[in-house]
PDB file of C-alpha atoms in Angstrom:
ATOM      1  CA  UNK A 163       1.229   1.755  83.276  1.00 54.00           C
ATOM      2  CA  UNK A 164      -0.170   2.442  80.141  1.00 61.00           C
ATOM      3  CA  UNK A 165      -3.762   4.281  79.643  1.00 63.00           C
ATOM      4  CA  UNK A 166      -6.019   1.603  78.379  1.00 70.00           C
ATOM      5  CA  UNK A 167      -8.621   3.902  76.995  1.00 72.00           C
ATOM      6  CA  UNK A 168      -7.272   5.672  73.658  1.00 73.00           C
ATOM      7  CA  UNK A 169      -8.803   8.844  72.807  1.00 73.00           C
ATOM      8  CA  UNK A 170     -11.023   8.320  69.742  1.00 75.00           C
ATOM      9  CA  UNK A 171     -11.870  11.638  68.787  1.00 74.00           C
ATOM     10  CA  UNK A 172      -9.553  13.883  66.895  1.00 76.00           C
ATOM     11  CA  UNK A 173      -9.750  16.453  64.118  1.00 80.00           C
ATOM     12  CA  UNK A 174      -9.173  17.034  60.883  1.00 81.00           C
ATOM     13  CA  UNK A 175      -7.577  20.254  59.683  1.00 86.00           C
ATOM     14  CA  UNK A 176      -9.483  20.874  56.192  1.00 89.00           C
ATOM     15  CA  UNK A 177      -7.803  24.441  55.098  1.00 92.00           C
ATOM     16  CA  UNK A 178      -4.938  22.679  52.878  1.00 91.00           C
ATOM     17  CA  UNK A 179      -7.439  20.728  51.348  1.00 91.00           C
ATOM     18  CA  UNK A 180      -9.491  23.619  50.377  1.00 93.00           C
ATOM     19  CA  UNK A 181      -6.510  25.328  49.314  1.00 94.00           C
ATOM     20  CA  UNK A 182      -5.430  22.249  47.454  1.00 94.00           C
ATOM     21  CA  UNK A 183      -9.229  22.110  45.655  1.00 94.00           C
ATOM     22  CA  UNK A 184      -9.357  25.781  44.927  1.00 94.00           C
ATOM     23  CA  UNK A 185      -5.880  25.422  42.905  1.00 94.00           C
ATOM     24  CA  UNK A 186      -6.879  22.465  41.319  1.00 93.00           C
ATOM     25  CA  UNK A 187     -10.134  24.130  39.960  1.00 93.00           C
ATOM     26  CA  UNK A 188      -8.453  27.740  38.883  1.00 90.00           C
ATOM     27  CA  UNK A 189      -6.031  25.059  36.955  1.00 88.00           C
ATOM     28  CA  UNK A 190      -8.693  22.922  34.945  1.00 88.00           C
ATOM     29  CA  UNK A 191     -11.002  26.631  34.900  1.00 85.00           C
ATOM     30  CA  UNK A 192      -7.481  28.137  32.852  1.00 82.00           C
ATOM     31  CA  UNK A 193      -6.469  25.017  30.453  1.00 80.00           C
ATOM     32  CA  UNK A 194      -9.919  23.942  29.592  1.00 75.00           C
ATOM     33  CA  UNK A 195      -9.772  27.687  27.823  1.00 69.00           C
ATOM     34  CA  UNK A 196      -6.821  26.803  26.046  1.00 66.00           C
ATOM     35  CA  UNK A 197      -8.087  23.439  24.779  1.00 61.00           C
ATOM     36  CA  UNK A 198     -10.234  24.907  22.095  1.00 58.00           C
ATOM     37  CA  UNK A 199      -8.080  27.496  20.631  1.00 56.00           C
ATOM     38  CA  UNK A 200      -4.932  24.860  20.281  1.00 55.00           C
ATOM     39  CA  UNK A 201      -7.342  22.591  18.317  1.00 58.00           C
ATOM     40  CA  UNK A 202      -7.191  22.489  14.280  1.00 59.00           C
ATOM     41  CA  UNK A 203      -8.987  21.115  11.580  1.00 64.00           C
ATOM     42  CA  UNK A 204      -7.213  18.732   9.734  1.00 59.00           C
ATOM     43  CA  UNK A 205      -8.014  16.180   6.887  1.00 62.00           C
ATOM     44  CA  UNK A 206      -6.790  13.841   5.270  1.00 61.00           C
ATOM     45  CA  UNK A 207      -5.211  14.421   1.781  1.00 60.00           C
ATOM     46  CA  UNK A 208      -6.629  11.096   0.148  1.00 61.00           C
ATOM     47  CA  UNK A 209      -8.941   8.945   1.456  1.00 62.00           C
ATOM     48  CA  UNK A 210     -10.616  11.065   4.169  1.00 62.00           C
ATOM     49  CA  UNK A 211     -13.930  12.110   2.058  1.00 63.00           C
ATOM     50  CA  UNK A 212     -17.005   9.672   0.630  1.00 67.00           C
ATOM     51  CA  UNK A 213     -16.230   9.112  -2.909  1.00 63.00           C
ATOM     52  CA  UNK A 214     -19.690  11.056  -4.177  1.00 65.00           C
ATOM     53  CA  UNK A 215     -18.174  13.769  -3.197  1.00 64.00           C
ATOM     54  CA  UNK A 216     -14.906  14.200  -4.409  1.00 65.00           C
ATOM     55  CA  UNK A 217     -14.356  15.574  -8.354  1.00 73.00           C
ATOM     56  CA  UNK A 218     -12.096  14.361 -10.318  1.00 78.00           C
ATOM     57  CA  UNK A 219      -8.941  16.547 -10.703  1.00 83.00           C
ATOM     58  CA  UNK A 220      -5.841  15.379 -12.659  1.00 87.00           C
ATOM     59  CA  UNK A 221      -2.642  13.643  -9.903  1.00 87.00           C
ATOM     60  CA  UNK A 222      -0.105  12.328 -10.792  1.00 90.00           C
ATOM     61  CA  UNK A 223       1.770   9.312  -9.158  1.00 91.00           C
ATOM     62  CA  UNK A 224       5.196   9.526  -8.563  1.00 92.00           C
ATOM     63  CA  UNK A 225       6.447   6.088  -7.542  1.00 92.00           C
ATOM     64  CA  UNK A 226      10.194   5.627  -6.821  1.00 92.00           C
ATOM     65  CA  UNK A 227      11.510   2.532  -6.529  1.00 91.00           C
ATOM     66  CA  UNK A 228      14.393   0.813  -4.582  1.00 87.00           C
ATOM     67  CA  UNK A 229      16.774   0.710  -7.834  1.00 89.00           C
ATOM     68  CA  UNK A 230      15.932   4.990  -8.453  1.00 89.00           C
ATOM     69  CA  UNK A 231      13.500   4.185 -11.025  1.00 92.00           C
ATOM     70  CA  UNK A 232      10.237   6.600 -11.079  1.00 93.00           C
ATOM     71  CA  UNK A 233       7.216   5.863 -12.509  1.00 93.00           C
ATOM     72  CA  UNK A 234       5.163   8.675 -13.524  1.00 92.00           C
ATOM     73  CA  UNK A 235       0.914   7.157 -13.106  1.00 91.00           C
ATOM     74  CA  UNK A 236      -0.770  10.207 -14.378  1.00 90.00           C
ATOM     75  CA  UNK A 237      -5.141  10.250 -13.601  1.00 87.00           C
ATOM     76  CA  UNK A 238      -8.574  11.407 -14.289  1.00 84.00           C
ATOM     77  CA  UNK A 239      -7.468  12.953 -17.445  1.00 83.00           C
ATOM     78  CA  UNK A 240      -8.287  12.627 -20.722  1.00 82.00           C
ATOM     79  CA  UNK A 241      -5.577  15.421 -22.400  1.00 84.00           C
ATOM     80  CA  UNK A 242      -2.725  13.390 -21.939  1.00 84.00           C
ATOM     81  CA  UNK A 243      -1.510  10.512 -24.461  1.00 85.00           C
ATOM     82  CA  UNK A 244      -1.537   7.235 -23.359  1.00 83.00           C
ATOM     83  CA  UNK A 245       1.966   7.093 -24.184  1.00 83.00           C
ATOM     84  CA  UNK A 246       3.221   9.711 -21.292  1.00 82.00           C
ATOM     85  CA  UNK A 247       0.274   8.402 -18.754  1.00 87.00           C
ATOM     86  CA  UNK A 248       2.381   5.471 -17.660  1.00 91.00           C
ATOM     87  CA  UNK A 249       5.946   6.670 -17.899  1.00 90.00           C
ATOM     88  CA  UNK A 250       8.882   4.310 -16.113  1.00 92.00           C
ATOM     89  CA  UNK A 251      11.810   6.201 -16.164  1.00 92.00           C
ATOM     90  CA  UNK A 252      14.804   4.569 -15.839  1.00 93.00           C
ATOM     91  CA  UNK A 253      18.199   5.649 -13.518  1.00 92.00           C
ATOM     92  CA  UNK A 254      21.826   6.278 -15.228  1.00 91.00           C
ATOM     93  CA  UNK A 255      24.238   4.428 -13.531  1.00 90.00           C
ATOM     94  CA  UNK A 256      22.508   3.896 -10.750  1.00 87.00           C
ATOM     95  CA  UNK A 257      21.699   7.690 -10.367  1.00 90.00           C
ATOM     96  CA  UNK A 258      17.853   8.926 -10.454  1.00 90.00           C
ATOM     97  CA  UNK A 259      17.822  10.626 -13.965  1.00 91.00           C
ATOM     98  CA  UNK A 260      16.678  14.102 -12.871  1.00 92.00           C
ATOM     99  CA  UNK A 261      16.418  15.733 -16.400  1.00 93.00           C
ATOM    100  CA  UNK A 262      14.476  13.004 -17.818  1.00 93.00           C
ATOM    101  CA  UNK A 263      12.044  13.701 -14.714  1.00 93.00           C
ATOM    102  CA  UNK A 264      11.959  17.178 -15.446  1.00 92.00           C
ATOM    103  CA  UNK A 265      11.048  16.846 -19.632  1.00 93.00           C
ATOM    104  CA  UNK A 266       8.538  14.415 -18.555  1.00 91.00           C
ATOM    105  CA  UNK A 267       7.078  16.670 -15.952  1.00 91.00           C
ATOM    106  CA  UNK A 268       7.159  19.853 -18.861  1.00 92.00           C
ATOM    107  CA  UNK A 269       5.293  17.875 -21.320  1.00 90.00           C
ATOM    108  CA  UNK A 270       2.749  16.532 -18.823  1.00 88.00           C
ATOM    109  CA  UNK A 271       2.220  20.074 -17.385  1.00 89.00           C
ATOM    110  CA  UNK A 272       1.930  21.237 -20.988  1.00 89.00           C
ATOM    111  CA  UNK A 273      -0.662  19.321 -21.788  1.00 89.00           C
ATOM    112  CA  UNK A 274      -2.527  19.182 -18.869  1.00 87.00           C
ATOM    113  CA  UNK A 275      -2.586  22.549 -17.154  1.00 87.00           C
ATOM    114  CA  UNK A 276      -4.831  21.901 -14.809  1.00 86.00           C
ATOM    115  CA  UNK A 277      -2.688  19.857 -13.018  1.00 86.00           C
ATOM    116  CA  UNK A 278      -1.764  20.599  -9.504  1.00 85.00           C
ATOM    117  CA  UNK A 279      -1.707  17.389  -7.224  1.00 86.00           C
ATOM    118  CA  UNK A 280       1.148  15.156  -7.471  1.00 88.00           C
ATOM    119  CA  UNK A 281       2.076  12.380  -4.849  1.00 89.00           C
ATOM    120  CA  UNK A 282       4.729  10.481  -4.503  1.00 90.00           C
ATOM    121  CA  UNK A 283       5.403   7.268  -3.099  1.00 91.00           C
ATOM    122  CA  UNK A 284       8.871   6.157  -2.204  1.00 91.00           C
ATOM    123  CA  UNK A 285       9.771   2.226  -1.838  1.00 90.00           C
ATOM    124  CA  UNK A 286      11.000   1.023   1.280  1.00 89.00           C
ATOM    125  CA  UNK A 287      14.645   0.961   0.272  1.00 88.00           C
ATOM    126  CA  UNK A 288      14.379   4.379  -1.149  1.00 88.00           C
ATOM    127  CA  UNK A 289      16.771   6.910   0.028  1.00 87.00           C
ATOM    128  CA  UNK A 290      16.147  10.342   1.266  1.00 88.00           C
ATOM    129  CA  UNK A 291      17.715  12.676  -1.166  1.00 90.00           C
ATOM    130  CA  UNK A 292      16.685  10.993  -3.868  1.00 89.00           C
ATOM    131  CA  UNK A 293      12.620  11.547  -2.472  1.00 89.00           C
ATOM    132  CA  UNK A 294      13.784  15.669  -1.947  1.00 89.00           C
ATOM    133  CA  UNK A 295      14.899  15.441  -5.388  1.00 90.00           C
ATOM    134  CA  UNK A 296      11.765  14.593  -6.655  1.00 90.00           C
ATOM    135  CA  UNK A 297       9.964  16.771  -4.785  1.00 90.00           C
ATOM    136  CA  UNK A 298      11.998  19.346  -6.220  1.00 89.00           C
ATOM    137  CA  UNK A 299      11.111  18.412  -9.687  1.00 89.00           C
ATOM    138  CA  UNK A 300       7.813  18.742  -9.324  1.00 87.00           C
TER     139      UNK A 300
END
């Protein structure tokens, strides 16, 4: 016959889970180090400061469209003629025409020196060599 009366009183080894607590604490003791000199401060280029703030500095607007067609938007300056602040550009059969891109670019950088901000905004259909190509331009 079975014993009708189960023991009820055992014990519970607790070295492993001291062992298992004192790694876990040397771990979050050693990364919680690491956590603030892997951090950086980063802003945003546009956008990310009140305007009161921010002065005005000459950009220009590169905006390249699905057919390779750039339009230069150049702002917040008053040196350059109305006639080369809105430039469309059109391509050459088909192509993006780089050299008209870079005589625009020479005459705006001419006349506004002060320039140094330029961003460009691809269309959706744009391709990716013809974005690097800008980018080289400028």
């Amino acid at each position: 016959m079975r014993n009708k009366h189960k023991h009820l009183d055992f014990e519970i080894n607790l070295i492993p889970c001291i062992d298992l607590l004192s790694v876990c604490i040397c771990f979050l003791l050693l990364t919680a180090v690491w956590m603030q000199v892997g951090s950086m401060n980063v802003k945003q280029a546009v956008g990310g400061q009140p305007a009161a703030e921010t002065t005005k500095k000459p950009t220009i607007w590169a905006l390249v469209g699905a057919r390779n067609e750039v339009t230069l938007d150049v702002q917040d300056t008053a040196r350059v003629p109305a006639g080369l602040r809105k430039l469309k550009i059109e391509p050459i059969e088909g192509k993006m025409n780089v050299m008209a891109i870079s005589d625009a670019l020479d005459k705006i950088k001419v006349l506004e020196p002060e320039l140094r901000t330029a961003l460009i905004q691809p269309a959706a259909a744009s391709v990716y060599e013809d974005i690097i190509m800008v980018m080289d331009q400028f």
